[in-house]
Amino acid sequence: MTPGSVDDPVRALREAIAAARGILIVTGAGVSAESGVPTFRGEGGLWKRRRVEDLATPGAFRRDPRTVWEWYAERREAIGRCTPNAAHRAIAALLLRRSDVTVVTQNVDGLHDRAIIEAGEELPHPRLIHLHGSLFTLRCVSCPWQEPHSAAPIDPSSEVSLPRCPACGAMARPGVVWFGEPLPEAALREASIAATAAELCLVVGTSAVVYPAASIPQVAVEAGARLAEFNPSPTPLTPLATWIFRQAAGKILPYIIHEVE
Ligand code: OAD
């Protein structure tokens, strides 16, 4: 489908964006697909090639921190070579243009943040909420220390070269949420507040199967928001959507957002 053939839903959604007081944008790995960042599920997905249990759980890190760090170090380097795409830029533009827009992302790739920097704003942005942490933050496994860490590459060649906590000397780990771990409390609370307040919810590039993140758009709909889904494939949220756009996010989102009055 070309943008031209969906003119009516496009126009209707543009009007809804212009009229809404409170817009929640929930994103997942698909928003970064056009930047070259692999998604988790579906063809070529990360979880098709590797097992979650070996890489993204606290138990995996306890058993084999070197293998876990090897995987995260590779992802940090690969994503460091990627750049924000047109969907990240369109979302950043809407976020910065209006004070009633909140972006809730499951992504740990930092590409929303980089689009905001490219648009000339500083980080952290108070209305960009990271539900699953960041690949570019380090956290201590035993004390509360955590710090942004994007500069030096991680050397996973031996356990001795792995990063350590400067506060207590214990092992440092990637600052992402692993399976079986709770989400950061403040992030989840702020996301729920934004969901309850939103009149419109745009869901972009998520399979919507990982909870509690997948419940955030549901909370918005239950509180009265209308939902627009941007995803080439159906998801469990599709039946809740007023608008469904099956194109790649980087094609359709800018087309919609940049033209909003
Ligand atoms: P998934 O890999 O589960 O889903 C990606 C979604 O993006 C799929 O529904 C695709 O159809 C869609 N998609 C692909 N290309 C797209 C494009 N160009 N434009 C729009 N959509 C596109 O990723 P998430 O839903 O983000 O958790 O996964 C949720 C969580 O599962 C992740 O945050 C991660 C993972 O395990 C943790 O790391 C805790």
GROMACS .gro file of C-alpha atoms and ligand atoms in nm:
model
  300
    1MET     CA    1   0.000   0.000   0.000
    2THR     CA    2   0.141   0.342  -0.088
    3PRO     CA    3   0.074   0.639   0.135
    4GLY     CA    4  -0.147   0.781  -0.142
    5SER     CA    5  -0.392   0.490  -0.124
    6VAL     CA    6  -0.461   0.534   0.246
    7ASP     CA    7  -0.552   0.898   0.229
    8ASP     CA    8  -0.870   0.881   0.434
    9PRO     CA    9  -0.727   0.704   0.739
   10VAL     CA   10  -0.420   0.921   0.708
   11ARG     CA   11  -0.628   1.237   0.706
   12ALA     CA   12  -0.846   1.110   0.992
   13LEU     CA   13  -0.543   1.025   1.204
   14ARG     CA   14  -0.378   1.360   1.132
   15GLU     CA   15  -0.694   1.531   1.252
   16ALA     CA   16  -0.702   1.309   1.561
   17ILE     CA   17  -0.339   1.396   1.637
   18ALA     CA   18  -0.410   1.766   1.596
   19ALA     CA   19  -0.719   1.749   1.818
   20ALA     CA   20  -0.597   1.510   2.090
   21ARG     CA   21  -0.501   1.635   2.430
   22GLY     CA   22  -0.248   1.379   2.546
   23ILE     CA   23  -0.072   1.150   2.301
   24LEU     CA   24   0.107   0.835   2.408
   25ILE     CA   25   0.352   0.676   2.164
   26VAL     CA   26   0.459   0.321   2.252
   27THR     CA   27   0.746   0.178   2.051
   28GLY     CA   28   0.923  -0.155   2.011
   29ALA     CA   29   1.207  -0.305   1.811
   30GLY     CA   30   1.027  -0.256   1.477
   31VAL     CA   31   1.075   0.121   1.494
   32SER     CA   32   1.450   0.060   1.470
   33ALA     CA   33   1.433  -0.210   1.200
   34GLU     CA   34   1.492   0.041   0.922
   35SER     CA   35   1.804   0.161   1.104
   36GLY     CA   36   1.942  -0.192   1.066
   37VAL     CA   37   1.878  -0.304   1.425
   38PRO     CA   38   1.741  -0.662   1.427
   39THR     CA   39   1.405  -0.723   1.595
   40PHE     CA   40   1.359  -1.002   1.851
   41ARG     CA   41   1.082  -1.209   1.696
   42GLY     CA   42   0.982  -1.292   1.340
   43GLU     CA   43   1.214  -1.372   1.053
   44GLY     CA   44   1.579  -1.295   1.134
   45GLY     CA   45   1.480  -1.209   1.493
   46LEU     CA   46   1.743  -1.226   1.767
   47TRP     CA   47   1.544  -1.484   1.965
   48LYS     CA   48   1.533  -1.714   1.658
   49ARG     CA   49   1.911  -1.749   1.666
   50ARG     CA   50   1.987  -1.736   2.039
   51ARG     CA   51   1.808  -1.854   2.351
   52VAL     CA   52   1.672  -1.590   2.589
   53GLU     CA   53   1.764  -1.816   2.881
   54ASP     CA   54   2.134  -1.807   2.781
   55LEU     CA   55   2.164  -1.431   2.738
   56ALA     CA   56   1.891  -1.222   2.892
   57THR     CA   57   1.824  -1.353   3.242
   58PRO     CA   58   1.997  -1.289   3.578
   59GLY     CA   59   2.070  -1.665   3.595
   60ALA     CA   60   2.252  -1.658   3.261
   61PHE     CA   61   2.474  -1.373   3.386
   62ARG     CA   62   2.551  -1.556   3.711
   63ARG     CA   63   2.640  -1.874   3.520
   64ASP     CA   64   2.841  -1.720   3.237
   65PRO     CA   65   2.895  -1.342   3.252
   66ARG     CA   66   3.154  -1.354   2.973
   67THR     CA   67   2.913  -1.503   2.716
   68VAL     CA   68   2.641  -1.258   2.816
   69TRP     CA   69   2.880  -0.963   2.794
   70GLU     CA   70   3.011  -1.091   2.457
   71TRP     CA   71   2.657  -1.072   2.316
   72TYR     CA   72   2.582  -0.730   2.465
   73ALA     CA   73   2.921  -0.591   2.360
   74GLU     CA   74   2.851  -0.699   2.002
   75ARG     CA   75   2.505  -0.541   2.009
   76ARG     CA   76   2.644  -0.217   2.154
   77GLU     CA   77   2.901  -0.198   1.876
   78ALA     CA   78   2.655  -0.287   1.599
   79ILE     CA   79   2.395  -0.037   1.723
   80GLY     CA   80   2.666   0.227   1.766
   81ARG     CA   81   2.710   0.210   1.388
   82CYS     CA   82   2.333   0.255   1.327
   83THR     CA   83   2.161   0.591   1.306
   84PRO     CA   84   1.807   0.706   1.383
   85ASN     CA   85   1.567   0.663   1.092
   86ALA     CA   86   1.277   0.872   0.964
   87ALA     CA   87   1.037   0.718   1.219
   88HIS     CA   88   1.261   0.813   1.515
   89ARG     CA   89   1.294   1.164   1.371
   90ALA     CA   90   0.918   1.203   1.321
   91ILE     CA   91   0.850   1.084   1.677
   92ALA     CA   92   1.117   1.319   1.816
   93ALA     CA   93   0.966   1.609   1.620
   94LEU     CA   94   0.619   1.547   1.766
   95LEU     CA   95   0.759   1.500   2.117
   96LEU     CA   96   0.951   1.826   2.101
   97ARG     CA   97   0.671   2.021   1.936
   98ARG     CA   98   0.407   1.943   2.198
   99SER     CA   99   0.419   1.921   2.574
  100ASP     CA  100   0.137   1.664   2.591
  101VAL     CA  101   0.323   1.388   2.406
  102THR     CA  102   0.494   1.102   2.593
  103VAL     CA  103   0.706   0.835   2.429
  104VAL     CA  104   0.731   0.499   2.604
  105THR     CA  105   0.986   0.268   2.449
  106GLN     CA  106   1.081  -0.093   2.510
  107ASN     CA  107   1.397  -0.037   2.308
  108VAL     CA  108   1.739  -0.032   2.468
  109ASP     CA  109   1.916   0.094   2.154
  110GLY     CA  110   1.914   0.467   2.238
  111LEU     CA  111   1.795   0.568   1.890
  112HIS     CA  112   1.499   0.774   2.017
  113ASP     CA  113   1.749   0.959   2.239
  114ARG     CA  114   1.983   1.018   1.948
  115ALA     CA  115   1.698   1.154   1.733
  116ILE     CA  116   1.621   1.401   2.013
  117ILE     CA  117   1.985   1.511   2.025
  118GLU     CA  118   1.987   1.547   1.645
  119ALA     CA  119   1.682   1.773   1.681
  120GLY     CA  120   1.889   1.997   1.909
  121GLU     CA  121   1.750   1.902   2.252
  122GLU     CA  122   1.933   1.778   2.557
  123LEU     CA  123   1.901   1.443   2.732
  124PRO     CA  124   1.754   1.294   2.937
  125HIS     CA  125   1.418   1.400   2.800
  126PRO     CA  126   1.155   1.387   3.078
  127ARG     CA  127   0.884   1.254   2.844
  128LEU     CA  128   1.091   0.976   2.686
  129ILE     CA  129   1.042   0.674   2.911
  130HIS     CA  130   1.264   0.367   2.882
  131LEU     CA  131   1.077   0.065   3.011
  132HIS     CA  132   1.357  -0.187   2.952
  133GLY     CA  133   1.663   0.024   3.037
  134SER     CA  134   1.953   0.097   2.805
  135LEU     CA  135   2.233  -0.096   2.640
  136PHE     CA  136   2.449   0.208   2.705
  137THR     CA  137   2.414   0.208   3.084
  138LEU     CA  138   2.609  -0.012   3.324
  139ARG     CA  139   2.467  -0.137   3.653
  140CYS     CA  140   2.621  -0.313   3.950
  141VAL     CA  141   2.494  -0.663   4.025
  142SER     CA  142   2.514  -0.605   4.398
  143CYS     CA  143   2.488  -0.232   4.489
  144PRO     CA  144   2.270   0.054   4.351
  145TRP     CA  145   2.550   0.200   4.132
  146GLN     CA  146   2.463   0.265   3.771
  147GLU     CA  147   2.603   0.502   3.511
  148PRO     CA  148   2.567   0.592   3.145
  149HIS     CA  149   2.844   0.418   2.957
  150SER     CA  150   2.871   0.466   2.587
  151ALA     CA  151   3.232   0.555   2.528
  152ALA     CA  152   3.480   0.271   2.566
  153PRO     CA  153   3.405  -0.068   2.411
  154ILE     CA  154   3.354  -0.356   2.653
  155ASP     CA  155   3.626  -0.623   2.635
  156PRO     CA  156   3.458  -0.961   2.692
  157SER     CA  157   3.766  -1.169   2.607
  158SER     CA  158   3.809  -1.291   2.967
  159GLU     CA  159   3.635  -1.260   3.303
  160VAL     CA  160   3.919  -1.036   3.423
  161SER     CA  161   3.856  -0.780   3.148
  162LEU     CA  162   3.481  -0.750   3.219
  163PRO     CA  163   3.361  -0.419   3.366
  164ARG     CA  164   3.348  -0.383   3.745
  165CYS     CA  165   3.148  -0.155   3.972
  166PRO     CA  166   3.370   0.139   4.079
  167ALA     CA  167   3.172   0.169   4.406
  168CYS     CA  168   3.194  -0.186   4.545
  169GLY     CA  169   3.406  -0.388   4.301
  170ALA     CA  170   3.133  -0.639   4.213
  171MET     CA  171   3.060  -0.729   3.853
  172ALA     CA  172   2.895  -0.464   3.636
  173ARG     CA  173   2.617  -0.575   3.402
  174PRO     CA  174   2.426  -0.421   3.112
  175GLY     CA  175   2.165  -0.172   3.233
  176VAL     CA  176   1.878  -0.352   3.063
  177VAL     CA  177   1.581  -0.535   3.210
  178TRP     CA  178   1.615  -0.909   3.178
  179PHE     CA  179   1.341  -1.171   3.168
  180GLY     CA  180   1.216  -1.244   3.516
  181GLU     CA  181   1.314  -0.897   3.644
  182PRO     CA  182   1.077  -0.618   3.740
  183LEU     CA  183   1.064  -0.306   3.524
  184PRO     CA  184   1.204   0.017   3.673
  185GLU     CA  185   0.927   0.131   3.907
  186ALA     CA  186   0.933   0.501   3.818
  187ALA     CA  187   0.930   0.430   3.444
  188LEU     CA  188   0.633   0.197   3.473
  189ARG     CA  189   0.446   0.445   3.695
  190GLU     CA  190   0.508   0.737   3.456
  191ALA     CA  191   0.407   0.524   3.157
  192SER     CA  192   0.081   0.424   3.328
  193ILE     CA  193   0.004   0.788   3.416
  194ALA     CA  194   0.065   0.896   3.054
  195ALA     CA  195  -0.150   0.605   2.931
  196THR     CA  196  -0.439   0.704   3.155
  197ALA     CA  197  -0.418   1.069   3.046
  198ALA     CA  198  -0.386   1.005   2.670
  199GLU     CA  199  -0.667   1.060   2.423
  200LEU     CA  200  -0.467   0.897   2.146
  201CYS     CA  201  -0.216   0.613   2.150
  202LEU     CA  202   0.023   0.536   1.863
  203VAL     CA  203   0.179   0.190   1.886
  204VAL     CA  204   0.480   0.149   1.663
  205GLY     CA  205   0.679  -0.165   1.582
  206THR     CA  206   0.604  -0.392   1.873
  207SER     CA  207   0.472  -0.749   1.872
  208ALA     CA  208   0.295  -0.653   2.199
  209VAL     CA  209   0.356  -0.991   2.360
  210VAL     CA  210   0.597  -0.892   2.639
  211TYR     CA  211   0.432  -0.780   2.961
  212PRO     CA  212   0.392  -0.547   3.140
  213ALA     CA  213   0.498  -0.324   2.844
  214ALA     CA  214   0.219  -0.464   2.627
  215SER     CA  215  -0.039  -0.363   2.887
  216ILE     CA  216   0.040   0.010   2.853
  217PRO     CA  217  -0.158   0.064   2.527
  218GLN     CA  218  -0.439  -0.147   2.677
  219VAL     CA  219  -0.449   0.084   2.979
  220ALA     CA  220  -0.475   0.381   2.739
  221VAL     CA  221  -0.764   0.224   2.547
  222GLU     CA  222  -0.946   0.127   2.868
  223ALA     CA  223  -0.912   0.489   2.981
  224GLY     CA  224  -1.073   0.610   2.657
  225ALA     CA  225  -0.785   0.661   2.411
  226ARG     CA  226  -0.817   0.568   2.045
  227LEU     CA  227  -0.534   0.354   1.913
  228ALA     CA  228  -0.336   0.357   1.589
  229GLU     CA  229  -0.111   0.061   1.514
  230PHE     CA  230   0.194   0.090   1.288
  231ASN     CA  231   0.319  -0.258   1.212
  232PRO     CA  232   0.349  -0.470   0.894
  233SER     CA  233   0.205  -0.766   1.092
  234PRO     CA  234  -0.102  -0.808   1.311
  235THR     CA  235  -0.054  -0.813   1.689
  236PRO     CA  236  -0.276  -0.881   1.991
  237LEU     CA  237  -0.346  -0.505   1.995
  238THR     CA  238  -0.487  -0.501   1.640
  239PRO     CA  239  -0.847  -0.566   1.750
  240LEU     CA  240  -0.826  -0.256   1.972
  241ALA     CA  241  -0.705  -0.028   1.692
  242THR     CA  242  -0.911   0.241   1.521
  243TRP     CA  243  -0.635   0.288   1.261
  244ILE     CA  244  -0.404   0.018   1.127
  245PHE     CA  245  -0.105   0.100   0.907
  246ARG     CA  246   0.074  -0.203   0.769
  247GLN     CA  247   0.366  -0.012   0.617
  248ALA     CA  248   0.717   0.022   0.757
  249ALA     CA  249   0.714   0.287   1.029
  250GLY     CA  250   0.985   0.496   0.860
  251LYS     CA  251   0.766   0.534   0.551
  252ILE     CA  252   0.425   0.610   0.698
  253LEU     CA  253   0.491   0.788   1.030
  254PRO     CA  254   0.675   1.090   0.885
  255TYR     CA  255   0.408   1.115   0.615
  256ILE     CA  256   0.142   1.142   0.885
  257ILE     CA  257   0.320   1.339   1.155
  258HIS     CA  258   0.500   1.603   0.953
  259GLU     CA  259   0.176   1.721   0.794
  260VAL     CA  260  -0.018   1.762   1.120
  261GLU     CA  261  -0.134   2.122   1.159
  262OAD     P1  262   0.959  -0.786   1.858
  262OAD     O1  263   1.077  -0.834   1.784
  262OAD     O2  264   0.885  -0.883   1.941
  262OAD     O3  265   0.854  -0.723   1.756
  262OAD     C1  266   0.892  -0.632   1.656
  262OAD     C2  267   0.768  -0.589   1.581
  262OAD     O4  268   0.805  -0.490   1.487
  262OAD     C3  269   0.701  -0.702   1.503
  262OAD     O5  270   0.562  -0.705   1.535
  262OAD     C4  271   0.723  -0.663   1.356
  262OAD     O6  272   0.614  -0.700   1.273
  262OAD     C5  273   0.736  -0.512   1.367
  262OAD     N1  274   0.816  -0.449   1.260
  262OAD     C6  275   0.920  -0.499   1.191
  262OAD     N2  276   0.969  -0.408   1.104
  262OAD     C7  277   0.894  -0.296   1.121
  262OAD     C8  278   0.894  -0.166   1.061
  262OAD     N3  279   0.983  -0.131   0.969
  262OAD     N4  280   0.803  -0.075   1.103
  262OAD     C9  281   0.711  -0.108   1.198
  262OAD     N5  282   0.707  -0.229   1.258
  262OAD    C10  283   0.797  -0.322   1.220
  262OAD     O7  284   1.006  -0.659   1.942
  262OAD     P2  285   0.939  -0.592   2.071
  262OAD     O8  286   0.790  -0.597   2.061
  262OAD     O9  287   1.003  -0.463   2.092
  262OAD    O10  288   1.275  -0.724   2.587
  262OAD    O11  289   0.985  -0.693   2.184
  262OAD    C11  290   0.952  -0.666   2.315
  262OAD    C12  291   1.064  -0.706   2.407
  262OAD    O12  292   1.100  -0.842   2.383
  262OAD    C13  293   1.194  -0.630   2.386
  262OAD    O13  294   1.194  -0.505   2.452
  262OAD    C14  295   1.293  -0.723   2.445
  262OAD    C15  296   1.245  -0.851   2.383
  262OAD    O14  297   1.286  -0.968   2.443
  262OAD    C16  298   1.379  -0.717   2.670
  262OAD    O15  299   1.492  -0.712   2.629
  262OAD    C17  300   1.341  -0.719   2.814
   0.00000   0.00000   0.00000
